[in-house]
Tab-separated table of C-alpha atoms and ligand atoms in Angstrom:
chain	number	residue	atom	x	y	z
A	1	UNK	CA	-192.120	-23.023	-109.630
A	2	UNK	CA	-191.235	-26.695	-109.106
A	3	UNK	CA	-187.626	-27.596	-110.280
A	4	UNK	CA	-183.903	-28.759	-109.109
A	5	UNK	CA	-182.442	-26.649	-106.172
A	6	UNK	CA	-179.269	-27.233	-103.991
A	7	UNK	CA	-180.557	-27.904	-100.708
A	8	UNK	CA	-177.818	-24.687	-98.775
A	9	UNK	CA	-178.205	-25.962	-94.956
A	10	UNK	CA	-178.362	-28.996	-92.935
A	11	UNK	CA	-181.904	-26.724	-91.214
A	12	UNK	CA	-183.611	-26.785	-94.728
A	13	UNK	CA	-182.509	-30.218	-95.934
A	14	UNK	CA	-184.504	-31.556	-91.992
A	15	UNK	CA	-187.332	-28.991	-93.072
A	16	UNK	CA	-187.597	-30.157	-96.218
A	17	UNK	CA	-188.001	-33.679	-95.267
A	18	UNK	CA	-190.656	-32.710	-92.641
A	19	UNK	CA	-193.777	-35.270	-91.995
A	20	UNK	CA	-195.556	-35.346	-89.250
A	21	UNK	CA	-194.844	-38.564	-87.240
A	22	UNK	CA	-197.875	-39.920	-85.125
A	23	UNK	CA	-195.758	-43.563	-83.615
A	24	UNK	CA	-192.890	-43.427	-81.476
A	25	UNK	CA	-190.695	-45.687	-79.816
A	26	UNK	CA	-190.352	-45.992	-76.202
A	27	UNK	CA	-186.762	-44.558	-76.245
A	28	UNK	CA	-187.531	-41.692	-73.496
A	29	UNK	CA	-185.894	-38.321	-74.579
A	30	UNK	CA	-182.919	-36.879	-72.336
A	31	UNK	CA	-183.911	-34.379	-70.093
A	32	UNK	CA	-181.219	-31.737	-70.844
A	33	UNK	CA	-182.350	-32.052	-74.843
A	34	UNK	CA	-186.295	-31.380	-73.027
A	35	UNK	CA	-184.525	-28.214	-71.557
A	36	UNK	CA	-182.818	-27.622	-74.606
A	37	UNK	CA	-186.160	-27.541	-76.902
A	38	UNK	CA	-187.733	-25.339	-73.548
A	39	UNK	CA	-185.055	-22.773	-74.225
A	40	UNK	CA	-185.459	-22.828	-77.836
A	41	UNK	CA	-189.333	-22.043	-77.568
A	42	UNK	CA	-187.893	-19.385	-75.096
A	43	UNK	CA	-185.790	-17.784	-77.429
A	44	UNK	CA	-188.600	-17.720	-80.148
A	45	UNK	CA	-189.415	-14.106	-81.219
A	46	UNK	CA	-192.104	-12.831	-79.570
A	47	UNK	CA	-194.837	-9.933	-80.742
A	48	UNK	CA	-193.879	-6.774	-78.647
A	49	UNK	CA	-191.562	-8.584	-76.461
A	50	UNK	CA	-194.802	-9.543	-74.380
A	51	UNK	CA	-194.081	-13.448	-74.687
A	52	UNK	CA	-197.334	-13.490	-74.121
A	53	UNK	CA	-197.877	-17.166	-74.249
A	54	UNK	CA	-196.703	-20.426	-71.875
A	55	UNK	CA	-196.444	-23.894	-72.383
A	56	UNK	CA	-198.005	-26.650	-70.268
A	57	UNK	CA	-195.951	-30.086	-70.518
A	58	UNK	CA	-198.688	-32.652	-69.724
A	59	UNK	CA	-196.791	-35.506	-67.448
A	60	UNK	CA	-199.816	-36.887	-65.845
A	61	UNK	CA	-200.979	-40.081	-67.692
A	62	UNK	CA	-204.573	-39.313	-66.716
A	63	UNK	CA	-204.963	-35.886	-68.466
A	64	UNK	CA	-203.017	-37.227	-71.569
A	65	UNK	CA	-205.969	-39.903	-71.401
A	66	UNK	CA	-208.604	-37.546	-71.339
A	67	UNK	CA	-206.895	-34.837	-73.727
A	68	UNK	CA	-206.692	-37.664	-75.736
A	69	UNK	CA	-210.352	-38.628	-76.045
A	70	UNK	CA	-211.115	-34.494	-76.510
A	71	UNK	CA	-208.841	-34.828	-79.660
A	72	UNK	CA	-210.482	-38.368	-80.432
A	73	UNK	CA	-206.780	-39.618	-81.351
A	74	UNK	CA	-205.664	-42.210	-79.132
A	75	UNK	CA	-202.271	-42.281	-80.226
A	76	UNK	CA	-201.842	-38.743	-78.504
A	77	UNK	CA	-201.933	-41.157	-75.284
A	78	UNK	CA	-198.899	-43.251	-76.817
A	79	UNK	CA	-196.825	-39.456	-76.873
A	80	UNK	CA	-192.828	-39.634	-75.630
A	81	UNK	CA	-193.521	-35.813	-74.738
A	82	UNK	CA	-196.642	-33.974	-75.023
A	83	UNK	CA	-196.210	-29.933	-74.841
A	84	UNK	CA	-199.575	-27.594	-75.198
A	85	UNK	CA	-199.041	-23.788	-76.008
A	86	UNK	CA	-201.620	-21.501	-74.433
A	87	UNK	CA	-202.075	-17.798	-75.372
A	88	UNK	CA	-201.101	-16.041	-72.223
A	89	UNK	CA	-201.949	-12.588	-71.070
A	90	UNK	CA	-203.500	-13.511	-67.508
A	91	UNK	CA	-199.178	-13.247	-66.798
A	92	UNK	CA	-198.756	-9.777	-67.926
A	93	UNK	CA	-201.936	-8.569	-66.436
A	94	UNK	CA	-200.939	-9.627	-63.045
A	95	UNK	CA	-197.870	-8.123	-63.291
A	96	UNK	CA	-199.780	-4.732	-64.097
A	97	UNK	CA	-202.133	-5.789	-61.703
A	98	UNK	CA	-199.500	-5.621	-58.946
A	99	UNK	CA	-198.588	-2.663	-59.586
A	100	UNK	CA	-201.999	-1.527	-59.271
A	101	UNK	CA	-202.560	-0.723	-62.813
A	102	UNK	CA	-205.659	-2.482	-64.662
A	103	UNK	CA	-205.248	-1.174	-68.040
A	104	UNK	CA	-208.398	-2.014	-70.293
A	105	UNK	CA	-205.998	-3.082	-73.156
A	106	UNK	CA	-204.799	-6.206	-70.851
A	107	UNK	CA	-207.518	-8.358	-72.099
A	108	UNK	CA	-208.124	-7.203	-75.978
A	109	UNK	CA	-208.143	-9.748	-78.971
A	110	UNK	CA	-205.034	-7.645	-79.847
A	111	UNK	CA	-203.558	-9.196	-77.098
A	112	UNK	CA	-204.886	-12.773	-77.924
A	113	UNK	CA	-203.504	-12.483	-81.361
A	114	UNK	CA	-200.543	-11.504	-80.039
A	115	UNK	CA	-200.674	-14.377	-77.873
A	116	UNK	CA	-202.184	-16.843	-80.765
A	117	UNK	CA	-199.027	-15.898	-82.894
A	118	UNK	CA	-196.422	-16.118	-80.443
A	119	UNK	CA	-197.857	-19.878	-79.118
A	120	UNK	CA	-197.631	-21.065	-82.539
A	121	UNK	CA	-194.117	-19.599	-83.280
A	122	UNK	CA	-192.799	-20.834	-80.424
A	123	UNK	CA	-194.322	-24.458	-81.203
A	124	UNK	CA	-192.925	-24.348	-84.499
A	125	UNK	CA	-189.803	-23.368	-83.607
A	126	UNK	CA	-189.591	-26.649	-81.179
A	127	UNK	CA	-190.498	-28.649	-83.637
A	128	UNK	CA	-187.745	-27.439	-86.220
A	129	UNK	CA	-185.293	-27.949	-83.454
A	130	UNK	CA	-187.020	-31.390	-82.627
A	131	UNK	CA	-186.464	-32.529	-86.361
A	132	UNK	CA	-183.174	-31.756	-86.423
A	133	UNK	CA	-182.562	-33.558	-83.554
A	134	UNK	CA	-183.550	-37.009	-85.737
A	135	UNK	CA	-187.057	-36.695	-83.762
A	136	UNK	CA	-190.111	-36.215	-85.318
A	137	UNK	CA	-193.496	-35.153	-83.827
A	138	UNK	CA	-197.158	-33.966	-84.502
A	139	UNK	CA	-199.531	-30.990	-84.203
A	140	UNK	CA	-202.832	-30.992	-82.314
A	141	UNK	CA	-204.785	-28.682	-83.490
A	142	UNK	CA	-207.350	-30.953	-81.992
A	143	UNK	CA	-207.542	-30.079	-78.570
A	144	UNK	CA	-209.698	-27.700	-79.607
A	145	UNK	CA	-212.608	-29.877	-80.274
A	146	UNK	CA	-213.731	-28.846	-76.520
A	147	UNK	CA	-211.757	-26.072	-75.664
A	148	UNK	CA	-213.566	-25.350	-72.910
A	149	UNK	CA	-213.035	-28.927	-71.323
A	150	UNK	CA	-209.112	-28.100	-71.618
A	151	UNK	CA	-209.129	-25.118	-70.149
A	152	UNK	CA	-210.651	-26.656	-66.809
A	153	UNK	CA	-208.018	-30.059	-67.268
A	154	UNK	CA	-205.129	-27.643	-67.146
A	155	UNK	CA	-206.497	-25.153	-64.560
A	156	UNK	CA	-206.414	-22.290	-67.622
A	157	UNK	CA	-206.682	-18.843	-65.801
A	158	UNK	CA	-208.428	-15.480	-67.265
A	159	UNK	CA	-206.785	-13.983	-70.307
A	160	UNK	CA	-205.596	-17.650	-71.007
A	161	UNK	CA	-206.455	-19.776	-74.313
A	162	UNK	CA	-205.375	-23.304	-75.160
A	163	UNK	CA	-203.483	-22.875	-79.023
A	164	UNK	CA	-202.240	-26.151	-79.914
A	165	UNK	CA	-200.844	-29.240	-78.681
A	166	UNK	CA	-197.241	-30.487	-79.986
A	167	UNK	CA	-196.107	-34.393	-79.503
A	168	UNK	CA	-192.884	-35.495	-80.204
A	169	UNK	CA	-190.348	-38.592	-79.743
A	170	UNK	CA	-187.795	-40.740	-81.901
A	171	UNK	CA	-190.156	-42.429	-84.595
A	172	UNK	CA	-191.418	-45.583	-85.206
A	173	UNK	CA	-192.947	-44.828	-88.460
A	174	UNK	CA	-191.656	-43.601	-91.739
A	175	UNK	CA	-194.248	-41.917	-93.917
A	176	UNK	CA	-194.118	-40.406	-97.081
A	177	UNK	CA	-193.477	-36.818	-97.974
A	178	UNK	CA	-197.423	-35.820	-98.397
A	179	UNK	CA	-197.674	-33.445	-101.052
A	180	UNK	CA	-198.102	-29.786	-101.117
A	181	UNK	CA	-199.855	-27.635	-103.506
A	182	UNK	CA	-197.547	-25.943	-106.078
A	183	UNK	CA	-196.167	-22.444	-105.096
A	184	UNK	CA	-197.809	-20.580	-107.993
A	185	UNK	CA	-201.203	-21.449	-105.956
A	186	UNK	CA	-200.509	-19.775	-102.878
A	187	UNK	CA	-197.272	-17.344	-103.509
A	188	UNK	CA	-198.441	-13.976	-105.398
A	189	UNK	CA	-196.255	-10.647	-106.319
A	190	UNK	CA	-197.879	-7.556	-104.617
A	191	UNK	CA	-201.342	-8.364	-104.719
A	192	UNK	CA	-203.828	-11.594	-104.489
A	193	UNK	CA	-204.325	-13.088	-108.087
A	194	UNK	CA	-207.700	-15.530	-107.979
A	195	UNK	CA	-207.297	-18.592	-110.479
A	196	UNK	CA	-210.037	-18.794	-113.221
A	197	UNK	CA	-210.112	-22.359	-112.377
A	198	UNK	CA	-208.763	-24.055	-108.951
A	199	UNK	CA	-209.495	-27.626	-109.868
A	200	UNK	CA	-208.281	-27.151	-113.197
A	201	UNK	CA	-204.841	-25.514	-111.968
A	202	UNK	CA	-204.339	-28.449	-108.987
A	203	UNK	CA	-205.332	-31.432	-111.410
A	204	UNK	CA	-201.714	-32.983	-111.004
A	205	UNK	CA	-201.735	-31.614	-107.501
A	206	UNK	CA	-204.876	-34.319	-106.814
A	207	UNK	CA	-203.100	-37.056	-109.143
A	208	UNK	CA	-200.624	-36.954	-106.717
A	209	UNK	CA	-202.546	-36.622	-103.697
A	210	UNK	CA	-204.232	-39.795	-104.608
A	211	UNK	CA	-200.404	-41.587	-104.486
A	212	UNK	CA	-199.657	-41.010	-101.285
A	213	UNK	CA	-200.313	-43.371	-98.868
A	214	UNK	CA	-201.566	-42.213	-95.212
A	215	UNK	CA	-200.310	-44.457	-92.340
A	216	UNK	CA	-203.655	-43.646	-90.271
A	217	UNK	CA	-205.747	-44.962	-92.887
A	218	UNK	CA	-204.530	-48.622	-92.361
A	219	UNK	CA	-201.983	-47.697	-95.486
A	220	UNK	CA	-204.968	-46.569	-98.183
A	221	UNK	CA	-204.229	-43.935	-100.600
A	222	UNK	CA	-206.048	-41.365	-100.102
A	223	UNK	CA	-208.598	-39.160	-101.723
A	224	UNK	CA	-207.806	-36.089	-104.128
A	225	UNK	CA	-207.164	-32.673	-102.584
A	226	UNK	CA	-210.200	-30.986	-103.988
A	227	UNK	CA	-212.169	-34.208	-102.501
A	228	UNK	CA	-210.566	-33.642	-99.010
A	229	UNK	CA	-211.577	-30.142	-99.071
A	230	UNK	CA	-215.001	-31.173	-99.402
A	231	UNK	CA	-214.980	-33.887	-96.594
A	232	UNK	CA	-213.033	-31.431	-94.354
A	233	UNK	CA	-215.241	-28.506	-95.151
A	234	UNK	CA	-218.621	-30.472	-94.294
A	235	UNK	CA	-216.918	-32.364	-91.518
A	236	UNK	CA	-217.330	-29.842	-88.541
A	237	UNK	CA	-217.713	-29.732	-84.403
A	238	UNK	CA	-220.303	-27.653	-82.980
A	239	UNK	CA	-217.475	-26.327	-80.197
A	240	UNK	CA	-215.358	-25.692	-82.779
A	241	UNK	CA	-217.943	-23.187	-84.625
A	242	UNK	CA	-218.348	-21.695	-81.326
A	243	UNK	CA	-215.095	-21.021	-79.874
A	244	UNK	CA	-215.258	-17.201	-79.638
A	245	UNK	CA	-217.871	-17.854	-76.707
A	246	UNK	CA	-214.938	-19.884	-75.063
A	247	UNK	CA	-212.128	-16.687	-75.601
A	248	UNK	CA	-215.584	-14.700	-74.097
A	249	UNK	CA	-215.583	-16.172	-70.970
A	250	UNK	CA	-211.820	-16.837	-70.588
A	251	UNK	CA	-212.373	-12.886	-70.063
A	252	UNK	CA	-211.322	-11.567	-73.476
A	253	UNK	CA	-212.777	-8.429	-74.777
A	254	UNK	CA	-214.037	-8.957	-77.992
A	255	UNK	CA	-215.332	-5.508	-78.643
A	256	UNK	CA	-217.534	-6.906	-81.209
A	257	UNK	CA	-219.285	-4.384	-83.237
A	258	UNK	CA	-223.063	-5.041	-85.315
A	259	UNK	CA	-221.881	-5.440	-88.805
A	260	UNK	CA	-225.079	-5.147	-91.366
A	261	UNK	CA	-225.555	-7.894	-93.245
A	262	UNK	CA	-224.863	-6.220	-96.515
A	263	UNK	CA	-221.510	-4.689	-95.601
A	264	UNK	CA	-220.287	-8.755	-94.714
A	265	UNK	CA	-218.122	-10.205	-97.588
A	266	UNK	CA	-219.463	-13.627	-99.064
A	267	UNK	CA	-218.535	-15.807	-101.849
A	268	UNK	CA	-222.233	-16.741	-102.187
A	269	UNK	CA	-225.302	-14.619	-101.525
A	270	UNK	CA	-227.699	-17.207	-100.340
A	271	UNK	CA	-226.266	-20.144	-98.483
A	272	UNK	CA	-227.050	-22.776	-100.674
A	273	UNK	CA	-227.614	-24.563	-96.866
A	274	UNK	CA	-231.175	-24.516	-96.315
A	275	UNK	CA	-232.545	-22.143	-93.686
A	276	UNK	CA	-235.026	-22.701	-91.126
A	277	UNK	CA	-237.672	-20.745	-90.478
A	278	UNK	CA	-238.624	-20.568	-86.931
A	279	UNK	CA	-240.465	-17.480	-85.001
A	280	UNK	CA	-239.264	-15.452	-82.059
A	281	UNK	CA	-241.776	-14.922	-79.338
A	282	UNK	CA	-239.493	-13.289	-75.713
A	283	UNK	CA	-236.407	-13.636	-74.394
A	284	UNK	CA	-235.594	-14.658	-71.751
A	285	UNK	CA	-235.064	-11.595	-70.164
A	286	UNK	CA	-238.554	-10.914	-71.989
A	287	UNK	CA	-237.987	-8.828	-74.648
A	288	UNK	CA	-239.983	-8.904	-77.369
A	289	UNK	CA	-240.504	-7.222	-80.783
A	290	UNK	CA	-243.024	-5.278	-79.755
A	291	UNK	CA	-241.075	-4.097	-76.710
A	292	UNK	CA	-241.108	-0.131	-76.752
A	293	UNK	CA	-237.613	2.188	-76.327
A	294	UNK	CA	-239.353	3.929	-73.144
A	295	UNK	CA	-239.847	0.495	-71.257
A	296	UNK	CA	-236.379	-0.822	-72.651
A	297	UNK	CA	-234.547	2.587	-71.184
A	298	UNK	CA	-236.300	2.773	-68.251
A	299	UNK	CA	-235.597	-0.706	-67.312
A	300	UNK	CA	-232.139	-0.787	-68.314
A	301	UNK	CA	-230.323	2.673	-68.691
A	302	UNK	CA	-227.245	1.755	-70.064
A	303	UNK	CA	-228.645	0.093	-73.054
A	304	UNK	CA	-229.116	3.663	-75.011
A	305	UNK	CA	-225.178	4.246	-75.011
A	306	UNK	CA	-224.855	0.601	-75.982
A	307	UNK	CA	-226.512	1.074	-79.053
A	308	UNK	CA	-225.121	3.979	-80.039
A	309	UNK	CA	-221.831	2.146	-80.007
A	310	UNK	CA	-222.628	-0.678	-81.835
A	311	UNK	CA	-224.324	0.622	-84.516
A	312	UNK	CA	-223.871	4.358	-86.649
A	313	UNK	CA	-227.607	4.093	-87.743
A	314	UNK	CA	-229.008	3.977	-84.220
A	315	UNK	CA	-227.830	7.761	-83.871
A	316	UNK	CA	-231.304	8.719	-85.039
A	317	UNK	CA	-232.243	7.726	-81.208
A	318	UNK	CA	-230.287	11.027	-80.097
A	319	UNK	CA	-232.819	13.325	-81.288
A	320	UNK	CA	-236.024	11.167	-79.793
A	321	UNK	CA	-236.604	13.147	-76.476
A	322	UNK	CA	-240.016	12.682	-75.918
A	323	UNK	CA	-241.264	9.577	-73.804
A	324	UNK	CA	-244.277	9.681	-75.971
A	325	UNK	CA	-242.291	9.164	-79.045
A	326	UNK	CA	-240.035	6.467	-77.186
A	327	UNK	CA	-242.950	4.525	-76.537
A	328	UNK	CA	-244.598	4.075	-79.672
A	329	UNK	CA	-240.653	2.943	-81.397
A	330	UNK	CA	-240.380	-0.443	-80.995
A	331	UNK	CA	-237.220	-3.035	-80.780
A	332	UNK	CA	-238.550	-4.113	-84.162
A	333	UNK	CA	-238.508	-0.480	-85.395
A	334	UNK	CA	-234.694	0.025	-84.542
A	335	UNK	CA	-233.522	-3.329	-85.965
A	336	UNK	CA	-235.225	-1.807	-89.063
A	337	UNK	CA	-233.572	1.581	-88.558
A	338	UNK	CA	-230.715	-0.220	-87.773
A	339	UNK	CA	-230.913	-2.899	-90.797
A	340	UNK	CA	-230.278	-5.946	-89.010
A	341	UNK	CA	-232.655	-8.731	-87.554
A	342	UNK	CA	-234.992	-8.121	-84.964
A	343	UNK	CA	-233.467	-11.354	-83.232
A	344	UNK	CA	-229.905	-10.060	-83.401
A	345	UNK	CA	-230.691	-7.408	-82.135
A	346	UNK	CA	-232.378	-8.499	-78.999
A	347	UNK	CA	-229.532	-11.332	-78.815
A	348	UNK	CA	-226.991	-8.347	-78.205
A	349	UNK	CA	-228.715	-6.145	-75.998
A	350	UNK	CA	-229.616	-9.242	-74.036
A	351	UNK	CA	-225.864	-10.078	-73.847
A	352	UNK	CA	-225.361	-6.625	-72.914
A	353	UNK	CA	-227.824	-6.841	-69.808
A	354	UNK	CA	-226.225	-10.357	-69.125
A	355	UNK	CA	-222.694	-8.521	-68.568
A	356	UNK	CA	-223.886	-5.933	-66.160
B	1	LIG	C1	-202.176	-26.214	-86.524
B	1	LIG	C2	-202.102	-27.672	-86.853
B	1	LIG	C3	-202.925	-28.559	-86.193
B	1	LIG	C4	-202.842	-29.922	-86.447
B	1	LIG	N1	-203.623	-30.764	-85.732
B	1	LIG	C5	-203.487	-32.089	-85.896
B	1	LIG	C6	-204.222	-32.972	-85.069
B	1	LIG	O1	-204.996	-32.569	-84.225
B	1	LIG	N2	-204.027	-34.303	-85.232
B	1	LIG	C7	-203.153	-34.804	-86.152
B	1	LIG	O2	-203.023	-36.018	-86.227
B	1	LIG	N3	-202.437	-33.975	-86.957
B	1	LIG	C8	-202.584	-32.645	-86.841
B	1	LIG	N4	-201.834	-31.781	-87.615
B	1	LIG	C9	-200.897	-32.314	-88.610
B	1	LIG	C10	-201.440	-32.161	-90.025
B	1	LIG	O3	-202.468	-33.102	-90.239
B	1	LIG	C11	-200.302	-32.378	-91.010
B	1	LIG	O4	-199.305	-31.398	-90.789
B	1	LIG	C12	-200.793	-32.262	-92.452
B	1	LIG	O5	-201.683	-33.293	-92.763
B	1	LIG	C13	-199.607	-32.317	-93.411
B	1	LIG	O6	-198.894	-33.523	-93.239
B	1	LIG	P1	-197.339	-33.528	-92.943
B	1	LIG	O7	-197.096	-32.696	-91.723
B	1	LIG	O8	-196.994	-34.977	-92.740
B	1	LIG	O9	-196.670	-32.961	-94.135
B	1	LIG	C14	-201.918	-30.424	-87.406
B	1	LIG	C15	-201.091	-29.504	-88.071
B	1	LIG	C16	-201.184	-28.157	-87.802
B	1	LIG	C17	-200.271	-27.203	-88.509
């Protein structure tokens, strides 16, 4: 799909010169052109009209320094302006709040997505207006490394979640356009068409990779595109992996349901990563394997309903009605019923008595 075009608008010539730029000068930016890139995030379309997202300008030298270490890139300390989107439905919630109304949707991952998407429209959109403005600026995606740790620096709220960061000034750099992946990769007619051969269909795509130069590498080319994805793949932060804990406790309802093993896509059927064995003994609400559904029920009613919910197979419980018969099924019998691991099982009903 690569060829000639005329370029048909002064907004797609700046966005088709876009690079992220990571040095600025120390020019500071006008205030009204700060209000004017506010309003423009304002006027950003927004999923269901909700704007459910807000933006935290970070001002204070000291939080830039220690945002700056989470996102282990000093040069977000060295940022003209430094704007961080947050998914925001603690707003709209209040406002039902207030009117007395605590609707159980207020805090579903429908709402976060909605929330996710309009944070990172809206950030966009500034920095489309910031380009064309002769400004360039950068993502940080990297605030996420401990998202946890931001949400206490900026006071987050329930039904809040950091997004991304955006940093922008007039530059002090001038990179070179880094190159994209050709079109026919990632642009398909009515349905997904998989390539019989990625590496062979990017092979000029990592020729030219290796050409460009990246200024944060002290000006060293850099490596292929099917190399990177195999340094960026293996590269990864333990908060990272567990950020759905984080949108847990920031109050989001994840309504997360058991999903058997063999009903979960996967490119590979055994991680080629090797697996360790280790044995399960209690919890630490002391369940064990051989714990019996009588004890379980007794102890903690509300666990029967729970596991109906989470998982069809368990239905079989319905028509135990003896005790008798409840005490000689263990845990380990329903995560067999139930085909999943003994352990994940116990993990979730042990989350479940956490919550109540
Ligand atoms: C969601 C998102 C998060 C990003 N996070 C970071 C970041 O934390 N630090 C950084 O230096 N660049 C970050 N970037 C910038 C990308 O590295 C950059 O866009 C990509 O390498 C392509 O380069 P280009 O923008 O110069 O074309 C991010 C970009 C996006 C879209």
């Amino acid at each position: 799909m690569k060829g000639v075009f005329v370029v048909s608008s002064e907004t797609i010539k700046k966005q088709l010169e876009h690079r992220t730029i990571r040095e600025f000068k120390d020019t500071p930016i006008d205030k009204d052109i700060v209000r004017q890139l506010l309003e423009v995030a304002n006027r950003t379309s927004t999923s269901v009209g909700m704007q459910s997202y807000s933006i935290i300008r970070i001002t204070d030298p000291q939080k830039k320094g220690k945002i700056a270490e989470i996102c282990g890139q000093k040069y977000v300390n060295r940022l003209p302006e430094f704007w961080i989107f947050v998914v925001d439905a603690f707003r709209n919630a209040k406002i039902a709040a207030e009117q007395n109304f605590y609707p159980e949707s207020r805090n579903d991952m429908d709402r976060f997505f909605q929330g996710f998407t309009d944070a990172s429209l809206a950030a966009q959109n500034v920095m489309v207006a910031v380009e064309s403005l002769d400004m360039g600026g950068c993502f940080f995606g990297s605030i996420l490394n401990d998202s946890q740790q931001i949400i206490e620096i900026l006071n987050l709220p329930e039904y809040t979640f950091p997004v991304l960061g955006i940093g922008f000034g007039y530059p002090n750099q001038n990179p070179q356009l880094k190159p994209r992946m050709g079109l026919d990769l990632k642009v398909f007619e009515n349905e997904y068409k998989v390539e019989d051969s990625y590496l062979e269909s990017i092979k000029d795509y990592d020729l030219e990779m290796q050409e460009y130069y990246d200024l944060r590498d002290s000006n060293r080319r850099v490596d292929s595109f099917s190399k990177q994805v195999i340094s960026r793949l293996t590269n990864t932060i333990e908060n990272r992996l567990k950020i759905i804990n984080t949108i847990r406790r920031q109050g989001f309802d994840l309504q997360m349901e058991y999903i058997p093993e063999g009903e979960i896509r996967t490119m590979f059927k055994i991680s080629p990563k090797e697996v360790k064995e280790h044995s399960f003994e209690e919890s630490k609400s002391g369940l064990k394997l051989d714990t019996n559904l009588a004890d379980l029920f007794s102890k903690h009613p509300y666990i029967k309903s729970y596991l109906l919910n989470i998982n069809p197979k368990f239905n079989k419980i319905k028509s135990i009605n003896s005790n008798d018969e409840l005490k000689s099924t263990t845990i380990e019998d329903l995560s067999k019923l139930g085909d999943m691991p003994a352990e994940s099982l116990i993990y979730m009903i042990e989350s479940r008595i956490d919550e109540e």
